[in-house]
Rosetta silent file (secondary structure, phi, psi, omega in degrees, C-alpha in Angstrom):
SEQUENCE: AKRWDIANKEPIQTFKGHTNSLFAASISDDNQLIATVGDVPTVRLWNTVNETWEDVFGQYNNTWMKAVDINLEKNYLAAACDYGERDYPIRVIVKDLNTKEDHLLEEHTDKVTSLRISKDGKYLVTGSYLDRTARIWDMENLKASIQVLDHPEYVNSVDISADGAYIVTGSDDGCARLWDKETGEQLKIFKGHSGCVWVNITEDARYVITGSR
SCORE:     score description
SCORE:     0.000 S_00000001
   1 L     0.000 -173.610 -168.304   -0.033    0.198   -0.407 S_00000001
   2 L  -158.021  118.595 -178.265    1.172    3.298   -0.770 S_00000001
   3 E   -80.745  161.782 -166.572    0.468    6.973    0.599 S_00000001
   4 L  -146.828  119.142  114.913    0.374   10.210   -1.966 S_00000001
   5 L   -38.638  108.827 -147.021    1.106   13.776   -2.101 S_00000001
   6 L  -107.871  -27.300 -172.272   -1.672   14.328   -4.331 S_00000001
   7 L   -72.292  -32.892 -159.425    0.076   17.985   -5.008 S_00000001
   8 L  -123.399   50.467 -168.484    3.276   16.850   -6.519 S_00000001
   9 L    18.117   50.594 -176.920    2.066   13.360   -7.224 S_00000001
  10 L  -105.554 -164.237  177.607    4.715   11.123   -5.596 S_00000001
  11 L   -93.652  143.509  162.942    4.662    8.065   -2.836 S_00000001
  12 L  -123.343  -26.257  162.826    5.313    9.554    0.545 S_00000001
  13 E  -160.667  157.375 -164.525    5.341    5.845    1.986 S_00000001
  14 L  -129.981  132.547  142.572    5.073    3.147    0.995 S_00000001
  15 L   -18.215   93.104  146.670    3.181   -0.323    3.253 S_00000001
  16 L  -127.984  159.193 -168.516    4.628   -4.047    2.668 S_00000001
  17 L   179.868  -64.168 -162.939    3.283   -6.759    4.794 S_00000001
  18 L   -58.546  138.135  140.211    1.003   -7.736    1.453 S_00000001
  19 L   -36.451  -56.566 -158.057    1.908  -10.490   -0.385 S_00000001
  20 L  -150.061 -144.202  159.610    0.012  -10.708   -3.042 S_00000001
  21 L   -22.935  131.605 -171.747   -3.711   -8.715   -4.253 S_00000001
  22 E  -119.926  116.953 -176.482   -4.846   -5.359   -2.369 S_00000001
  23 E  -130.741  -35.437  166.618   -8.631   -5.278   -2.225 S_00000001
  24 E  -161.147  172.236  162.462   -9.367   -2.062   -0.698 S_00000001
  25 E  -116.577  119.661  177.002   -7.913    0.940    1.864 S_00000001
  26 E  -115.136  144.267  175.071   -9.249    3.187    4.125 S_00000001
  27 E  -108.985   74.415 -130.604   -7.262    6.330    5.926 S_00000001
  28 L   -87.899  130.416 -125.014   -8.423    7.904    8.924 S_00000001
  29 L   -85.454    4.953  173.053   -8.572   11.863    9.040 S_00000001
  30 L  -145.074   28.693  165.494   -5.850   12.959   11.078 S_00000001
  31 L    62.080   -6.805 -171.272   -3.620   10.415    8.680 S_00000001
  32 L  -113.959   17.062  112.948   -1.804    8.374   11.156 S_00000001
  33 L  -135.519  128.799  159.726   -3.600    4.864   10.509 S_00000001
  34 E   -64.490  113.036  161.962   -4.313    2.891    7.080 S_00000001
  35 E  -114.813  144.871 -160.908   -6.169    0.299    7.397 S_00000001
  36 E  -105.641 -173.329  161.082   -5.751   -2.507    4.022 S_00000001
  37 E  -164.239   86.862  139.893   -7.922   -5.851    3.514 S_00000001
  38 E  -105.991 -113.250  174.137   -6.171   -8.270    1.096 S_00000001
  39 L   -40.861  -50.719 -147.591   -4.115  -11.264    0.747 S_00000001
  40 L  -108.208   98.305  168.573   -4.254  -12.282    4.347 S_00000001
  41 L    -4.106   49.949  152.534   -7.731  -13.279    6.539 S_00000001
  42 L  -167.995  175.322  179.621   -7.652  -10.129    8.656 S_00000001
  43 L   -87.324  145.027 -177.079   -7.574   -6.427    8.482 S_00000001
  44 L  -115.368  106.610  153.574   -3.509   -5.081    8.701 S_00000001
  45 E   -61.465   68.200 -145.126   -3.480   -2.045   10.519 S_00000001
  46 E   -94.513  122.180  146.751   -0.596    0.638    9.932 S_00000001
  47 L   -78.269  152.829  167.005    0.637    3.658   11.777 S_00000001
  48 L  -143.122   56.994 -167.402    1.917    5.525   10.014 S_00000001
  49 L   -93.429  -69.589  151.469    4.184    7.702   12.120 S_00000001
  50 L  -121.313   25.412  156.903    6.540    4.919   12.735 S_00000001
  51 L    92.167   46.879  173.234    5.242    2.177   10.213 S_00000001
  52 L   -99.808  157.831  175.432    4.466   -0.693   12.181 S_00000001
  53 L  -137.128 -178.415 -170.365    1.034   -2.724   11.685 S_00000001
  54 L  -150.574  149.127  178.961   -0.774   -5.075   13.699 S_00000001
  55 L   -81.985 -173.367 -168.633   -3.144   -7.635   12.180 S_00000001
  56 L   173.259   90.282  160.602   -6.624   -7.180   13.562 S_00000001
  57 L   131.980  -63.385 -153.680  -10.459  -10.013   13.317 S_00000001
  58 L    -9.601    9.232 -172.034   -7.743  -12.578   12.367 S_00000001
  59 L  -101.110  -42.092 -155.903   -9.335  -14.867   14.989 S_00000001
  60 L   -83.494  -34.934 -168.007  -12.847  -14.915   13.410 S_00000001
  61 L   -82.606  148.212  162.798  -11.631  -15.400    9.637 S_00000001
  62 L  -115.429   25.902  159.751  -10.807  -18.068    7.042 S_00000001
  63 L  -168.629 -164.731  172.677  -10.514  -15.950    4.007 S_00000001
  64 L   -23.922  176.644 -175.427  -10.785  -12.246    2.292 S_00000001
  65 E  -166.857  114.430 -155.194  -11.633   -9.659    3.279 S_00000001
  66 L  -118.317   14.421 -171.186  -13.168   -7.470    0.849 S_00000001
  67 L  -147.088  176.527  150.746  -14.183   -3.677    2.314 S_00000001
  68 L   165.475  145.099 -172.319  -13.225   -1.670    5.031 S_00000001
  69 E  -161.238  119.426 -149.488  -13.080    1.305    6.689 S_00000001
  70 E  -114.673  160.402 -166.519  -12.323    2.916    9.905 S_00000001
  71 L  -127.043  152.964  160.079  -13.440    6.561   11.863 S_00000001
  72 L   -86.483  -12.925 -146.945  -11.733    8.429   14.262 S_00000001
  73 L  -103.644  -38.789  147.931  -14.095   10.534   15.106 S_00000001
  74 L  -106.770  -12.658  165.252  -15.819    7.419   17.563 S_00000001
  75 L    77.464   38.581  154.426  -12.779    5.713   17.141 S_00000001
  76 E  -127.433  160.929  172.493  -14.233    2.686   15.242 S_00000001
  77 E   -52.830   85.859  162.128  -12.942   -0.288   12.760 S_00000001
  78 E  -126.602 -170.563 -123.343  -14.952   -1.996   10.229 S_00000001
  79 E   169.153  106.918  159.435  -14.241   -4.983    8.058 S_00000001
  80 E  -111.964  147.412  172.124  -16.584   -7.163    5.299 S_00000001
  81 E   -80.120  155.434  177.716  -16.159  -10.671    5.171 S_00000001
  82 L  -103.307   21.611  162.661  -15.712  -12.195    1.938 S_00000001
  83 L   -35.673  107.682 -164.829  -17.139  -15.743    3.031 S_00000001
  84 L   -63.056    1.217 -138.802  -17.387  -18.356    0.037 S_00000001
  85 L  -134.006   97.888  165.437  -19.946  -20.708    3.254 S_00000001
  86 L   -53.549  -52.918 -128.692  -23.640  -18.908    3.590 S_00000001
  87 L   -70.622    9.073 -168.822  -23.983  -20.792    6.110 S_00000001
  88 L   -98.207  120.995 -158.252  -21.165  -19.110    8.036 S_00000001
  89 L   -61.693  -54.542  171.207  -23.181  -16.401    9.994 S_00000001
  90 L   -26.234   69.309 -170.473  -20.187  -13.929   10.698 S_00000001
  91 L   -76.880  -80.559  -77.693  -20.802  -10.348    7.312 S_00000001
  92 E  -170.401   74.079  164.487  -19.651   -7.892    9.045 S_00000001
  93 E   -55.410  105.790  168.827  -16.463   -7.055   12.338 S_00000001
  94 E  -120.278  110.181  162.168  -16.740   -3.449   13.903 S_00000001
  95 E   -78.933  146.992  176.176  -14.221   -2.837   16.552 S_00000001
  96 E   -73.966  130.961  139.788  -14.572   -0.477   19.298 S_00000001
  97 L   -68.543  -18.435  175.411  -11.050    1.084   19.159 S_00000001
  98 L   -85.379  -79.379 -129.717  -11.379    2.498   22.664 S_00000001
  99 L  -102.838  -10.025  176.753  -12.734   -0.448   24.747 S_00000001
 100 L    54.689   47.042  155.673  -11.317   -2.983   21.976 S_00000001
 101 L   -84.700  176.350  175.845  -14.218   -4.683   22.062 S_00000001
 102 E  -139.712  137.904 -169.584  -15.666   -6.428   18.880 S_00000001
 103 E  -102.913  143.396 -168.549  -19.630   -6.447   17.371 S_00000001
 104 L  -109.985  128.426 -174.362  -20.520   -9.394   15.010 S_00000001
 105 L  -115.585  150.617 -172.752  -22.933   -8.254   12.506 S_00000001
 106 L  -117.957  -50.474 -107.661  -25.211  -11.763   11.244 S_00000001
 107 L   -69.532  -31.834 -173.308  -28.237  -10.232   10.166 S_00000001
 108 L   -53.239  166.273  156.665  -27.017  -10.676    5.536 S_00000001
 109 L   -85.148  -36.733  179.897  -27.116  -13.858    4.005 S_00000001
 110 L  -133.665 -155.726 -128.100  -24.248  -14.235    1.800 S_00000001
 111 L   -96.116  145.645  150.597  -20.714  -12.120    1.541 S_00000001
 112 L   -99.102  129.325 -169.458  -20.651   -7.835    1.830 S_00000001
 113 L   -88.304  -32.240  174.224  -19.101   -6.557   -0.747 S_00000001
 114 L  -123.130  168.709  147.503  -18.709   -2.481    0.351 S_00000001
 115 E  -147.462  166.876  130.768  -19.453   -0.508    3.767 S_00000001
 116 E  -160.744  167.589 -177.822  -18.965    2.395    4.844 S_00000001
 117 E   -79.912  108.876  179.944  -18.727    4.363    8.404 S_00000001
 118 L   -60.064 -166.237  159.464  -20.230    7.752    8.487 S_00000001
 119 L   -36.544  -75.820  165.860  -18.550   11.068    9.555 S_00000001
 120 L   -77.874   11.319  166.991  -19.743   11.711   12.730 S_00000001
 121 L    49.578   13.326 -174.395  -19.552    8.019   13.616 S_00000001
 122 L   -65.350  -52.448 -172.219  -22.872    7.803   14.371 S_00000001
 123 L  -155.195  165.374 -162.958  -23.778    5.214   12.178 S_00000001
 124 E  -128.451  154.232 -154.493  -22.341    2.517    9.285 S_00000001
 125 E  -141.001  130.786 -142.320  -23.787    1.022    5.642 S_00000001
 126 E  -128.712  146.177  156.056  -23.440   -2.720    5.032 S_00000001
 127 L  -124.554  150.173  157.445  -23.637   -3.711    1.070 S_00000001
 128 L  -129.083  101.474  148.759  -24.073   -7.494    0.005 S_00000001
 129 L    -8.214  -54.844  174.864  -23.307   -9.087   -3.233 S_00000001
 130 L   -92.360  -47.880 -177.670  -26.051  -12.089   -2.984 S_00000001
 131 L   -77.537  -17.560 -175.453  -28.673  -11.163   -0.559 S_00000001
 132 L    75.272    9.325 -172.562  -29.163   -8.157   -2.622 S_00000001
 133 E  -114.886  123.412  158.015  -29.570   -5.230    0.405 S_00000001
 134 E   -59.214  179.056  163.921  -27.829   -2.583    1.893 S_00000001
 135 E  -168.021  117.525  172.262  -28.457   -2.113    5.633 S_00000001
 136 E   -92.445  136.122 -162.970  -28.335    0.536    7.466 S_00000001
 137 L   -91.455  176.172  124.339  -26.780   -0.282   12.001 S_00000001
 138 L   -96.934   80.970 -143.149  -26.596    2.121   14.451 S_00000001
 139 L   -70.016   18.990  144.426  -23.377    1.841   15.926 S_00000001
 140 L   -49.733  -42.916  170.848  -25.217    2.787   19.097 S_00000001
 141 L  -179.368  114.436  173.940  -26.397   -0.607   19.031 S_00000001
 142 L   -45.562  -56.258 -174.505  -25.417   -2.899   17.042 S_00000001
 143 L   -36.073  -43.248  176.303  -27.439   -5.518   17.251 S_00000001
 144 L  -117.205  144.528  170.877  -30.327   -5.210   14.460 S_00000001
 145 L   -92.703  140.285  172.106  -29.496   -2.793   11.537 S_00000001
 146 L   -46.792  -45.502  173.887  -32.578    0.016   11.269 S_00000001
 147 E  -136.698  150.584  176.260  -32.948    0.273    8.058 S_00000001
 148 E  -145.109  155.876 -147.307  -32.561   -2.471    5.062 S_00000001
 149 E  -118.242   96.376  143.995  -32.322   -1.408    1.316 S_00000001
 150 E   -51.920  158.861  171.071  -33.562   -3.824   -1.283 S_00000001
 151 L   178.470  103.149  133.429  -32.838   -3.956   -4.290 S_00000001
 152 L    76.647  -96.124  134.364  -33.505   -5.667   -7.598 S_00000001
 153 L   -38.915  164.222  125.379  -29.325   -7.105   -8.254 S_00000001
 154 L     7.111  148.942  137.372  -26.251   -7.441   -6.703 S_00000001
 155 L  -125.736  144.835  177.596  -25.279   -4.739   -4.714 S_00000001
 156 L   -85.275  -60.636 -166.102  -21.646   -3.197   -4.925 S_00000001
 157 L  -127.608 -141.184  155.292  -20.920   -0.923   -3.560 S_00000001
 158 L   175.285  149.639 -171.922  -22.856    1.520   -0.783 S_00000001
 159 E  -156.233  149.434  153.360  -21.278    5.769    0.306 S_00000001
 160 L  -117.968  150.621  178.015  -23.038    7.890    3.187 S_00000001
 161 L  -109.660  169.469 -144.424  -22.910   12.000    2.835 S_00000001
 162 L   -40.400  -53.829 -112.797  -20.832   14.101    5.316 S_00000001
 163 L   -97.975  -21.006 -158.874  -24.524   15.270    6.910 S_00000001
 164 L   106.981  -39.229 -167.983  -25.714   11.652    7.550 S_00000001
 165 L   -31.389  -63.380 -147.343  -28.393   12.750    5.446 S_00000001
 166 L  -112.417   80.694 -157.821  -28.277   10.346    2.481 S_00000001
 167 E   -73.279  165.702  175.806  -27.329    6.796    1.790 S_00000001
 168 E  -162.133  130.994  151.698  -26.126    6.098   -2.261 S_00000001
 169 L  -113.804  157.681  169.812  -25.793    2.677   -3.804 S_00000001
 170 L  -161.922  147.963 -124.364  -24.906    0.590   -6.692 S_00000001
 171 L  -152.887  175.665 -171.479  -26.094   -2.770   -7.772 S_00000001
 172 L   -81.159    7.962 -163.920  -25.649   -5.189  -11.041 S_00000001
 173 L  -135.591   37.946  103.676  -28.670   -3.879  -13.076 S_00000001
 174 L   112.247   17.600 -176.277  -26.104   -0.750  -14.240 S_00000001
 175 L  -135.090  113.750  116.556  -28.312    2.126  -11.686 S_00000001
 176 L    12.415  149.594  147.203  -27.633    4.028   -8.788 S_00000001
 177 L  -150.966  161.724 -178.137  -29.579    4.727   -6.221 S_00000001
 178 E  -136.211  142.330 -174.503  -30.154    7.726   -3.249 S_00000001
 179 E  -136.521  145.119  166.011  -32.095    6.764   -0.111 S_00000001
 180 E   -87.144   83.361 -172.051  -33.398    8.780    2.785 S_00000001
 181 L   -41.351  -21.107 -168.937  -31.472    7.603    5.553 S_00000001
 182 L   -75.071  -61.540 -172.032  -33.816    8.459    8.345 S_00000001
 183 L   -78.618  -30.529 -129.726  -37.033    6.481    6.210 S_00000001
 184 L    98.032  -19.437 -151.659  -35.328    4.091    3.947 S_00000001
 185 E  -106.033  172.621 -159.464  -37.069    5.455    1.313 S_00000001
 186 E  -116.517  142.971 -163.544  -35.419    5.382   -1.973 S_00000001
 187 L   -95.031  -73.558 -170.312  -35.065    9.306   -3.581 S_00000001
 188 L  -149.988  127.500  163.690  -33.917    8.739   -6.932 S_00000001
 189 L   -86.727  163.694 -122.802  -32.206    6.499   -9.171 S_00000001
 190 L  -151.112   90.522  176.348  -29.546    7.243  -11.207 S_00000001
 191 L  -104.734 -178.263 -178.980  -29.381    5.086  -14.710 S_00000001
 192 L   143.170   -2.525 -175.697  -27.076    4.839  -17.274 S_00000001
 193 L  -150.639  168.649 -143.953  -24.564    2.103  -17.333 S_00000001
 194 L  -121.503   -9.403 -173.842  -25.011   -1.315  -18.542 S_00000001
 195 L  -144.797 -159.088 -172.538  -23.230   -3.561  -15.797 S_00000001
 196 L   -57.513  147.320 -179.014  -21.837   -3.342  -11.981 S_00000001
 197 L  -109.264  124.524  176.667  -21.873    0.210  -10.437 S_00000001
 198 E  -116.980  149.995  164.704  -19.485    1.167   -7.946 S_00000001
 199 E  -101.373  162.344  161.253  -20.253    4.881   -6.239 S_00000001
 200 E  -175.181  159.485 -177.980  -19.577    7.596   -3.998 S_00000001
 201 E  -120.212  157.985  178.275  -21.679   10.903   -3.301 S_00000001
 202 L   -97.922  128.508  109.661  -19.350   14.264   -2.568 S_00000001
 203 L    31.580  -70.292 -168.913  -18.570   16.115    0.798 S_00000001
 204 L  -128.129   37.720  155.602  -22.063   18.265    0.332 S_00000001
 205 L    65.760   13.334 -160.326  -24.156   16.126   -1.033 S_00000001
 206 L  -104.787  -10.749 -163.966  -24.920   17.734   -4.393 S_00000001
 207 L  -132.899  161.002  130.518  -23.356   15.323   -7.004 S_00000001
 208 E  -114.923  145.572  142.824  -22.994   10.754   -7.120 S_00000001
 209 E   -84.130  124.289  170.383  -20.041    9.682   -9.080 S_00000001
 210 E  -112.602  166.743  164.856  -20.657    6.790  -10.522 S_00000001
 211 E  -177.450  135.006  -87.990  -18.113    4.109  -12.878 S_00000001
 212 L  -152.439  166.436  157.314  -18.869    0.802  -14.422 S_00000001
 213 L  -160.294    0.000    0.000  -16.548   -2.122  -15.586 S_00000001
């Protein structure tokens, strides 16, 4: 994994430890922690100050993880498990970095491919490929999701606006969707792609960015 300087387009740091594919990375707002997931059955948490790392969640996992997010507003780390076995219940793991307590989320019925913690650290959004849902979780009570957003096809990507008001999702039907976080109502659908869609919502929630393969 590399940390880049945007202005001069040069890498600032290189973090060596993965030996094969790296699927996702997330950096904390203070730039001191980077979380990566890839070719090892764990989350690798890197300290950018002293360039050390530790493995997190390895005790639960027997396969790759596909998504990760870190939020230091409330000190949470979340990761999505790419389990091939449908009967394995753990789909998402959330760690409280203060108390070191782990929360195991088991509502999704198949592998989770995307997740995002809200900027204020109050909510988590997860998206599952084969169960065709996105789910919204209250980080203060992770026993059950507070909204289930049904999709006609596989969910590839999720994001949440900076103010926490909107969820955006991308799925295999070539569409992106905008949802009201509080009510779970689908507000808008964005059509134009012909395959699976990945999404991002801008900081001011004025634009949705989509990509497809």
